[in-house]
């Protein structure tokens, strides 16, 4: 594999070949069936294996295979067989949406008139710890997260209520690189692009029945296997191929859908007269964190006057500036608080490094940057 992908590495024929594979049920002995190349698991069958050491390990292997070298997507039917947990959560979601609207919150929704709750995970936890424990203590959630990420992970969640008439999304991949502009994606080495899919698990819990006319997620099985997919998904021929070949599965309230973040997918058009309500989960690997915690604010405040002096005295090269800021300032937008630090133009919020670059460009006095960094950190706090 090349160290860096470029535009010439994107070939629709290779993508078509990958996405033309068919799933064989004999490769997935724990699955209850296959619908449109998506593996279907029954909640009761999986629950029966939890705690049975060898059987559980075989199941974890199977789920991992499905997400990595299989179709990349699976459904757990009746993952929440006790609908009272779902209904209690749905009620909390509605309360939160109403309260946030009253407070002028709920910004950053890229779905137009739809309703979005950022960090529904923490908001539900604080509002109703009992419901939270019943919801996130679901052993099937831990099972599928462990199958993909191993034993250490962090859950985040956003609620998405898609109103009747809401249009389909264009196909995309998800967090991490799915949130970066194409110009930035191409600067990441190919192995990092591929590896990044192993750092997150995407999930959606259905809080309403989702018949096909309500527009459940459009999915392209096997598309997660395409190495330059983070570059390819915006290309018109890939969009056309997706639109011609994607599949859609009706979901029932309480079902769970899980997929690799590298799977090409998108929300469908809601042609029905009802809302389509899902709690979207990202489960993140514990890896990707540094070994020591660094106070970037205090380091930037210390270094900034030195950089300003250098700039005033003999100018400063962009490359040098980039390298020193890459060392001390956070170059990545996440994790953040998406209510108060919303995405800009559909992409990631501005990282700390950009803020410092602006300060240097405009020769802010150190106190101004100090205050801006403090505000910035405050905006990003959960
Ligand atoms: Fe997505």
GROMACS .gro file of C-alpha atoms in nm, residues 44-352:
model
  309
   44UNK     CA    1  -3.230  -1.338   2.284
   45UNK     CA    2  -2.973  -1.560   2.110
   46UNK     CA    3  -2.690  -1.317   2.188
   47UNK     CA    4  -2.797  -1.258   2.548
   48UNK     CA    5  -2.790  -1.635   2.609
   49UNK     CA    6  -2.415  -1.642   2.532
   50UNK     CA    7  -2.306  -1.351   2.749
   51UNK     CA    8  -2.090  -1.475   3.035
   52UNK     CA    9  -2.024  -1.813   2.866
   53UNK     CA   10  -1.653  -1.753   2.823
   54UNK     CA   11  -1.573  -1.955   2.510
   55UNK     CA   12  -1.905  -1.899   2.340
   56UNK     CA   13  -1.887  -1.526   2.406
   57UNK     CA   14  -1.537  -1.506   2.260
   58UNK     CA   15  -1.653  -1.685   1.945
   59UNK     CA   16  -1.941  -1.438   1.919
   60UNK     CA   17  -1.707  -1.139   1.965
   61UNK     CA   18  -1.491  -1.278   1.684
   62UNK     CA   19  -1.791  -1.312   1.458
   63UNK     CA   20  -1.912  -0.957   1.522
   64UNK     CA   21  -1.563  -0.821   1.464
   65UNK     CA   22  -1.537  -1.014   1.136
   66UNK     CA   23  -1.873  -0.878   1.022
   67UNK     CA   24  -1.765  -0.518   1.081
   68UNK     CA   25  -1.412  -0.554   0.943
   69UNK     CA   26  -1.402  -0.802   0.654
   70UNK     CA   27  -1.773  -0.876   0.619
   71UNK     CA   28  -2.053  -0.642   0.516
   72UNK     CA   29  -1.952  -0.386   0.783
   73UNK     CA   30  -2.303  -0.355   0.923
   74UNK     CA   31  -2.537  -0.555   1.148
   75UNK     CA   32  -2.876  -0.521   1.312
   76UNK     CA   33  -2.966  -0.654   1.657
   77UNK     CA   34  -3.340  -0.709   1.655
   78UNK     CA   35  -3.514  -0.622   1.985
   79UNK     CA   36  -3.184  -0.510   2.136
   80UNK     CA   37  -3.408  -0.328   2.386
   81UNK     CA   38  -3.677  -0.589   2.439
   82UNK     CA   39  -3.811  -0.387   2.734
   83UNK     CA   40  -3.975  -0.096   2.553
   84UNK     CA   41  -4.032   0.091   2.878
   85UNK     CA   42  -3.660   0.186   2.876
   86UNK     CA   43  -3.688   0.320   2.522
   87UNK     CA   44  -4.011   0.505   2.594
   88UNK     CA   45  -3.875   0.661   2.914
   89UNK     CA   46  -3.568   0.779   2.720
   90UNK     CA   47  -3.783   0.912   2.436
   91UNK     CA   48  -3.980   1.117   2.685
   92UNK     CA   49  -3.656   1.259   2.827
   93UNK     CA   50  -3.540   1.344   2.474
   94UNK     CA   51  -3.863   1.536   2.409
   95UNK     CA   52  -3.826   1.722   2.739
   96UNK     CA   53  -3.465   1.811   2.657
   97UNK     CA   54  -3.557   1.933   2.306
   98UNK     CA   55  -3.834   2.152   2.451
   99UNK     CA   56  -3.609   2.293   2.724
  100UNK     CA   57  -3.324   2.362   2.483
  101UNK     CA   58  -3.559   2.535   2.241
  102UNK     CA   59  -3.684   2.755   2.523
  103UNK     CA   60  -3.324   2.842   2.607
  104UNK     CA   61  -3.241   2.913   2.242
  105UNK     CA   62  -3.021   2.603   2.221
  106UNK     CA   63  -3.028   2.323   1.967
  107UNK     CA   64  -2.798   2.497   1.719
  108UNK     CA   65  -2.569   2.322   1.475
  109UNK     CA   66  -2.833   2.088   1.336
  110UNK     CA   67  -2.736   2.020   0.978
  111UNK     CA   68  -3.076   1.863   0.905
  112UNK     CA   69  -3.280   2.183   0.871
  113UNK     CA   70  -3.603   2.161   1.070
  114UNK     CA   71  -3.511   1.834   1.241
  115UNK     CA   72  -3.440   1.804   1.611
  116UNK     CA   73  -3.095   1.723   1.741
  117UNK     CA   74  -2.966   1.675   2.093
  118UNK     CA   75  -2.589   1.693   2.121
  119UNK     CA   76  -2.447   1.485   2.406
  120UNK     CA   77  -2.776   1.313   2.487
  121UNK     CA   78  -2.552   1.071   2.680
  122UNK     CA   79  -2.465   1.313   2.960
  123UNK     CA   80  -2.795   1.504   2.949
  124UNK     CA   81  -3.003   1.190   3.007
  125UNK     CA   82  -2.761   1.068   3.275
  126UNK     CA   83  -2.802   1.385   3.480
  127UNK     CA   84  -3.177   1.413   3.424
  128UNK     CA   85  -3.274   1.055   3.503
  129UNK     CA   86  -2.988   0.834   3.628
  130UNK     CA   87  -3.218   0.531   3.667
  131UNK     CA   88  -3.326   0.537   3.303
  132UNK     CA   89  -2.964   0.600   3.202
  133UNK     CA   90  -2.846   0.293   3.391
  134UNK     CA   91  -3.114   0.073   3.234
  135UNK     CA   92  -3.036   0.208   2.886
  136UNK     CA   93  -2.656   0.206   2.882
  137UNK     CA   94  -2.633  -0.104   3.099
  138UNK     CA   95  -2.775  -0.305   2.808
  139UNK     CA   96  -2.530  -0.597   2.783
  140UNK     CA   97  -2.562  -0.609   2.404
  141UNK     CA   98  -2.420  -0.259   2.377
  142UNK     CA   99  -2.116  -0.365   2.581
  143UNK     CA  100  -2.088  -0.679   2.371
  144UNK     CA  101  -2.076  -0.513   2.031
  145UNK     CA  102  -1.853  -0.229   2.160
  146UNK     CA  103  -1.607  -0.482   2.303
  147UNK     CA  104  -1.614  -0.683   1.980
  148UNK     CA  105  -1.495  -0.377   1.787
  149UNK     CA  106  -1.286  -0.180   2.038
  150UNK     CA  107  -1.183  -0.413   2.318
  151UNK     CA  108  -1.253  -0.357   2.686
  152UNK     CA  109  -1.178   0.018   2.721
  153UNK     CA  110  -1.397   0.270   2.543
  154UNK     CA  111  -1.599   0.590   2.582
  155UNK     CA  112  -1.959   0.625   2.466
  156UNK     CA  113  -2.099   0.946   2.319
  157UNK     CA  114  -2.452   0.989   2.182
  158UNK     CA  115  -2.668   1.236   1.994
  159UNK     CA  116  -3.041   1.220   1.939
  160UNK     CA  117  -3.169   1.279   1.589
  161UNK     CA  118  -3.541   1.330   1.526
  162UNK     CA  119  -3.604   1.344   1.152
  163UNK     CA  120  -3.930   1.514   1.059
  164UNK     CA  121  -4.165   1.412   0.775
  165UNK     CA  122  -4.047   1.555   0.443
  166UNK     CA  123  -3.682   1.571   0.550
  167UNK     CA  124  -3.450   1.493   0.258
  168UNK     CA  125  -3.183   1.221   0.234
  169UNK     CA  126  -2.820   1.296   0.321
  170UNK     CA  127  -2.547   1.247   0.064
  171UNK     CA  128  -2.344   0.932   0.123
  172UNK     CA  129  -2.054   0.973   0.360
  173UNK     CA  130  -1.827   0.806   0.608
  174UNK     CA  131  -1.830   0.902   0.975
  175UNK     CA  132  -1.605   1.022   1.255
  176UNK     CA  133  -1.302   1.065   1.251
  177UNK     CA  134  -1.204   1.139   0.892
  178UNK     CA  135  -1.563   1.175   0.772
  179UNK     CA  136  -1.567   1.504   0.966
  180UNK     CA  137  -1.264   1.647   0.789
  181UNK     CA  138  -1.256   1.843   0.462
  182UNK     CA  139  -1.118   1.649   0.161
  183UNK     CA  140  -0.809   1.874   0.147
  184UNK     CA  141  -0.722   1.766   0.500
  185UNK     CA  142  -0.806   1.398   0.453
  186UNK     CA  143  -0.551   1.364   0.175
  187UNK     CA  144  -0.274   1.483   0.411
  188UNK     CA  145  -0.322   1.182   0.639
  189UNK     CA  146  -0.112   0.873   0.556
  190UNK     CA  147  -0.307   0.580   0.408
  191UNK     CA  148  -0.243   0.348   0.705
  192UNK     CA  149  -0.382   0.612   0.945
  193UNK     CA  150  -0.691   0.654   0.724
  194UNK     CA  151  -0.754   0.281   0.733
  195UNK     CA  152  -0.667   0.246   1.102
  196UNK     CA  153  -0.901   0.527   1.200
  197UNK     CA  154  -1.207   0.308   1.135
  198UNK     CA  155  -1.091   0.078   1.415
  199UNK     CA  156  -1.114   0.361   1.666
  200UNK     CA  157  -1.491   0.414   1.653
  201UNK     CA  158  -1.808   0.209   1.638
  202UNK     CA  159  -2.121   0.373   1.497
  203UNK     CA  160  -2.459   0.272   1.631
  204UNK     CA  161  -2.820   0.382   1.611
  205UNK     CA  162  -3.094   0.277   1.850
  206UNK     CA  163  -3.443   0.303   1.698
  207UNK     CA  164  -3.679   0.491   1.930
  208UNK     CA  165  -3.969   0.473   1.684
  209UNK     CA  166  -4.067   0.209   1.431
  210UNK     CA  167  -3.886   0.296   1.110
  211UNK     CA  168  -4.070   0.161   0.807
  212UNK     CA  169  -3.896   0.213   0.473
  213UNK     CA  170  -4.107   0.520   0.389
  214UNK     CA  171  -3.973   0.693   0.702
  215UNK     CA  172  -3.620   0.679   0.554
  216UNK     CA  173  -3.406   0.455   0.778
  217UNK     CA  174  -3.031   0.477   0.709
  218UNK     CA  175  -2.917   0.406   0.351
  219UNK     CA  176  -2.629   0.158   0.368
  220UNK     CA  177  -2.376   0.019   0.123
  221UNK     CA  178  -2.251  -0.316   0.259
  222UNK     CA  179  -1.879  -0.391   0.211
  223UNK     CA  180  -1.797  -0.027   0.125
  224UNK     CA  181  -1.596   0.002   0.450
  225UNK     CA  182  -1.338  -0.225   0.291
  226UNK     CA  183  -1.239   0.030   0.027
  227UNK     CA  184  -0.903   0.174   0.141
  228UNK     CA  185  -0.924   0.525  -0.016
  229UNK     CA  186  -1.292   0.559   0.075
  230UNK     CA  187  -1.248   0.879   0.279
  231UNK     CA  188  -1.126   1.049  -0.038
  232UNK     CA  189  -1.368   0.870  -0.270
  233UNK     CA  190  -1.705   0.925  -0.105
  234UNK     CA  191  -1.745   1.278  -0.243
  235UNK     CA  192  -1.665   1.178  -0.604
  236UNK     CA  193  -1.975   1.192  -0.830
  237UNK     CA  194  -1.932   0.838  -0.967
  238UNK     CA  195  -1.918   0.701  -0.612
  239UNK     CA  196  -2.227   0.899  -0.515
  240UNK     CA  197  -2.408   0.760  -0.823
  241UNK     CA  198  -2.297   0.406  -0.741
  242UNK     CA  199  -2.417   0.449  -0.384
  243UNK     CA  200  -2.754   0.584  -0.492
  244UNK     CA  201  -2.803   0.294  -0.735
  245UNK     CA  202  -2.691   0.017  -0.500
  246UNK     CA  203  -2.755   0.119  -0.138
  247UNK     CA  204  -2.992  -0.084   0.077
  248UNK     CA  205  -3.238   0.015   0.346
  249UNK     CA  206  -3.380  -0.199   0.626
  250UNK     CA  207  -3.700  -0.126   0.814
  251UNK     CA  208  -3.629  -0.113   1.188
  252UNK     CA  209  -3.860  -0.166   1.483
  253UNK     CA  210  -3.855   0.035   1.802
  254UNK     CA  211  -3.579  -0.110   2.023
  255UNK     CA  212  -3.366  -0.245   1.735
  256UNK     CA  213  -2.997  -0.154   1.723
  257UNK     CA  214  -2.802  -0.089   1.403
  258UNK     CA  215  -2.422  -0.099   1.422
  259UNK     CA  216  -2.169  -0.030   1.150
  260UNK     CA  217  -1.808   0.052   1.079
  261UNK     CA  218  -1.756   0.429   1.059
  262UNK     CA  219  -1.594   0.363   0.719
  263UNK     CA  220  -1.919   0.223   0.575
  264UNK     CA  221  -2.073   0.450   0.309
  265UNK     CA  222  -2.414   0.550   0.444
  266UNK     CA  223  -2.659   0.838   0.479
  267UNK     CA  224  -2.997   0.919   0.629
  268UNK     CA  225  -3.290   0.845   0.397
  269UNK     CA  226  -3.574   1.077   0.296
  270UNK     CA  227  -3.867   1.069   0.538
  271UNK     CA  228  -4.168   1.019   0.307
  272UNK     CA  229  -4.394   0.918   0.598
  273UNK     CA  230  -4.618   1.135   0.814
  274UNK     CA  231  -4.433   1.041   1.136
  275UNK     CA  232  -4.107   1.145   1.302
  276UNK     CA  233  -3.809   0.909   1.277
  277UNK     CA  234  -3.631   0.917   1.611
  278UNK     CA  235  -3.292   0.755   1.678
  279UNK     CA  236  -3.025   0.780   1.942
  280UNK     CA  237  -2.697   0.780   1.750
  281UNK     CA  238  -2.401   0.629   1.931
  282UNK     CA  239  -2.031   0.666   1.873
  283UNK     CA  240  -1.824   0.439   2.088
  284UNK     CA  241  -1.459   0.549   2.087
  285UNK     CA  242  -1.151   0.343   2.155
  286UNK     CA  243  -0.947   0.439   2.459
  287UNK     CA  244  -0.646   0.454   2.229
  288UNK     CA  245  -0.552   0.778   2.060
  289UNK     CA  246  -0.494   0.951   2.393
  290UNK     CA  247  -0.148   1.066   2.500
  291UNK     CA  248   0.023   0.917   2.803
  292UNK     CA  249   0.041   1.242   2.999
  293UNK     CA  250  -0.211   1.522   3.027
  294UNK     CA  251  -0.077   1.849   2.892
  295UNK     CA  252  -0.204   2.197   2.984
  296UNK     CA  253  -0.189   2.349   2.636
  297UNK     CA  254  -0.339   2.681   2.751
  298UNK     CA  255  -0.058   2.752   2.995
  299UNK     CA  256   0.206   2.644   2.744
  300UNK     CA  257   0.062   2.866   2.469
  301UNK     CA  258   0.042   3.162   2.708
  302UNK     CA  259   0.407   3.108   2.800
  303UNK     CA  260   0.531   3.075   2.443
  304UNK     CA  261   0.313   3.337   2.271
  305UNK     CA  262   0.519   3.647   2.366
  306UNK     CA  263   0.832   3.470   2.241
  307UNK     CA  264   0.669   3.402   1.904
  308UNK     CA  265   0.535   3.757   1.881
  309UNK     CA  266   0.885   3.896   1.943
  310UNK     CA  267   1.031   3.669   1.675
  311UNK     CA  268   0.765   3.780   1.431
  312UNK     CA  269   0.823   4.150   1.503
  313UNK     CA  270   1.202   4.123   1.491
  314UNK     CA  271   1.268   3.925   1.175
  315UNK     CA  272   0.944   3.770   1.064
  316UNK     CA  273   0.851   3.408   1.107
  317UNK     CA  274   0.824   3.128   0.852
  318UNK     CA  275   0.481   2.961   0.819
  319UNK     CA  276   0.644   2.622   0.840
  320UNK     CA  277   0.823   2.700   1.166
  321UNK     CA  278   0.505   2.844   1.312
  322UNK     CA  279   0.309   2.538   1.213
  323UNK     CA  280   0.565   2.304   1.368
  324UNK     CA  281   0.588   2.483   1.700
  325UNK     CA  282   0.210   2.516   1.728
  326UNK     CA  283   0.163   2.152   1.634
  327UNK     CA  284   0.387   2.072   1.932
  328UNK     CA  285   0.205   2.278   2.193
  329UNK     CA  286  -0.151   2.361   2.075
  330UNK     CA  287  -0.432   2.112   2.020
  331UNK     CA  288  -0.465   2.068   1.643
  332UNK     CA  289  -0.780   1.859   1.661
  333UNK     CA  290  -1.134   1.981   1.718
  334UNK     CA  291  -1.249   1.690   1.933
  335UNK     CA  292  -1.365   1.612   2.195
  336UNK     CA  293  -1.578   1.922   2.236
  337UNK     CA  294  -1.922   2.042   2.346
  338UNK     CA  295  -2.120   2.062   2.022
  339UNK     CA  296  -2.393   2.281   2.175
  340UNK     CA  297  -2.154   2.564   2.255
  341UNK     CA  298  -1.879   2.485   2.002
  342UNK     CA  299  -2.086   2.381   1.699
  343UNK     CA  300  -1.950   2.239   1.373
  344UNK     CA  301  -1.869   2.501   1.110
  345UNK     CA  302  -2.020   2.444   0.766
  346UNK     CA  303  -2.079   2.075   0.837
  347UNK     CA  304  -1.717   2.014   0.935
  348UNK     CA  305  -1.529   2.007   1.261
  349UNK     CA  306  -1.529   2.311   1.494
  350UNK     CA  307  -1.217   2.531   1.491
  351UNK     CA  308  -0.926   2.374   1.683
  352UNK     CA  309  -0.710   2.559   1.936
   0.00000   0.00000   0.00000
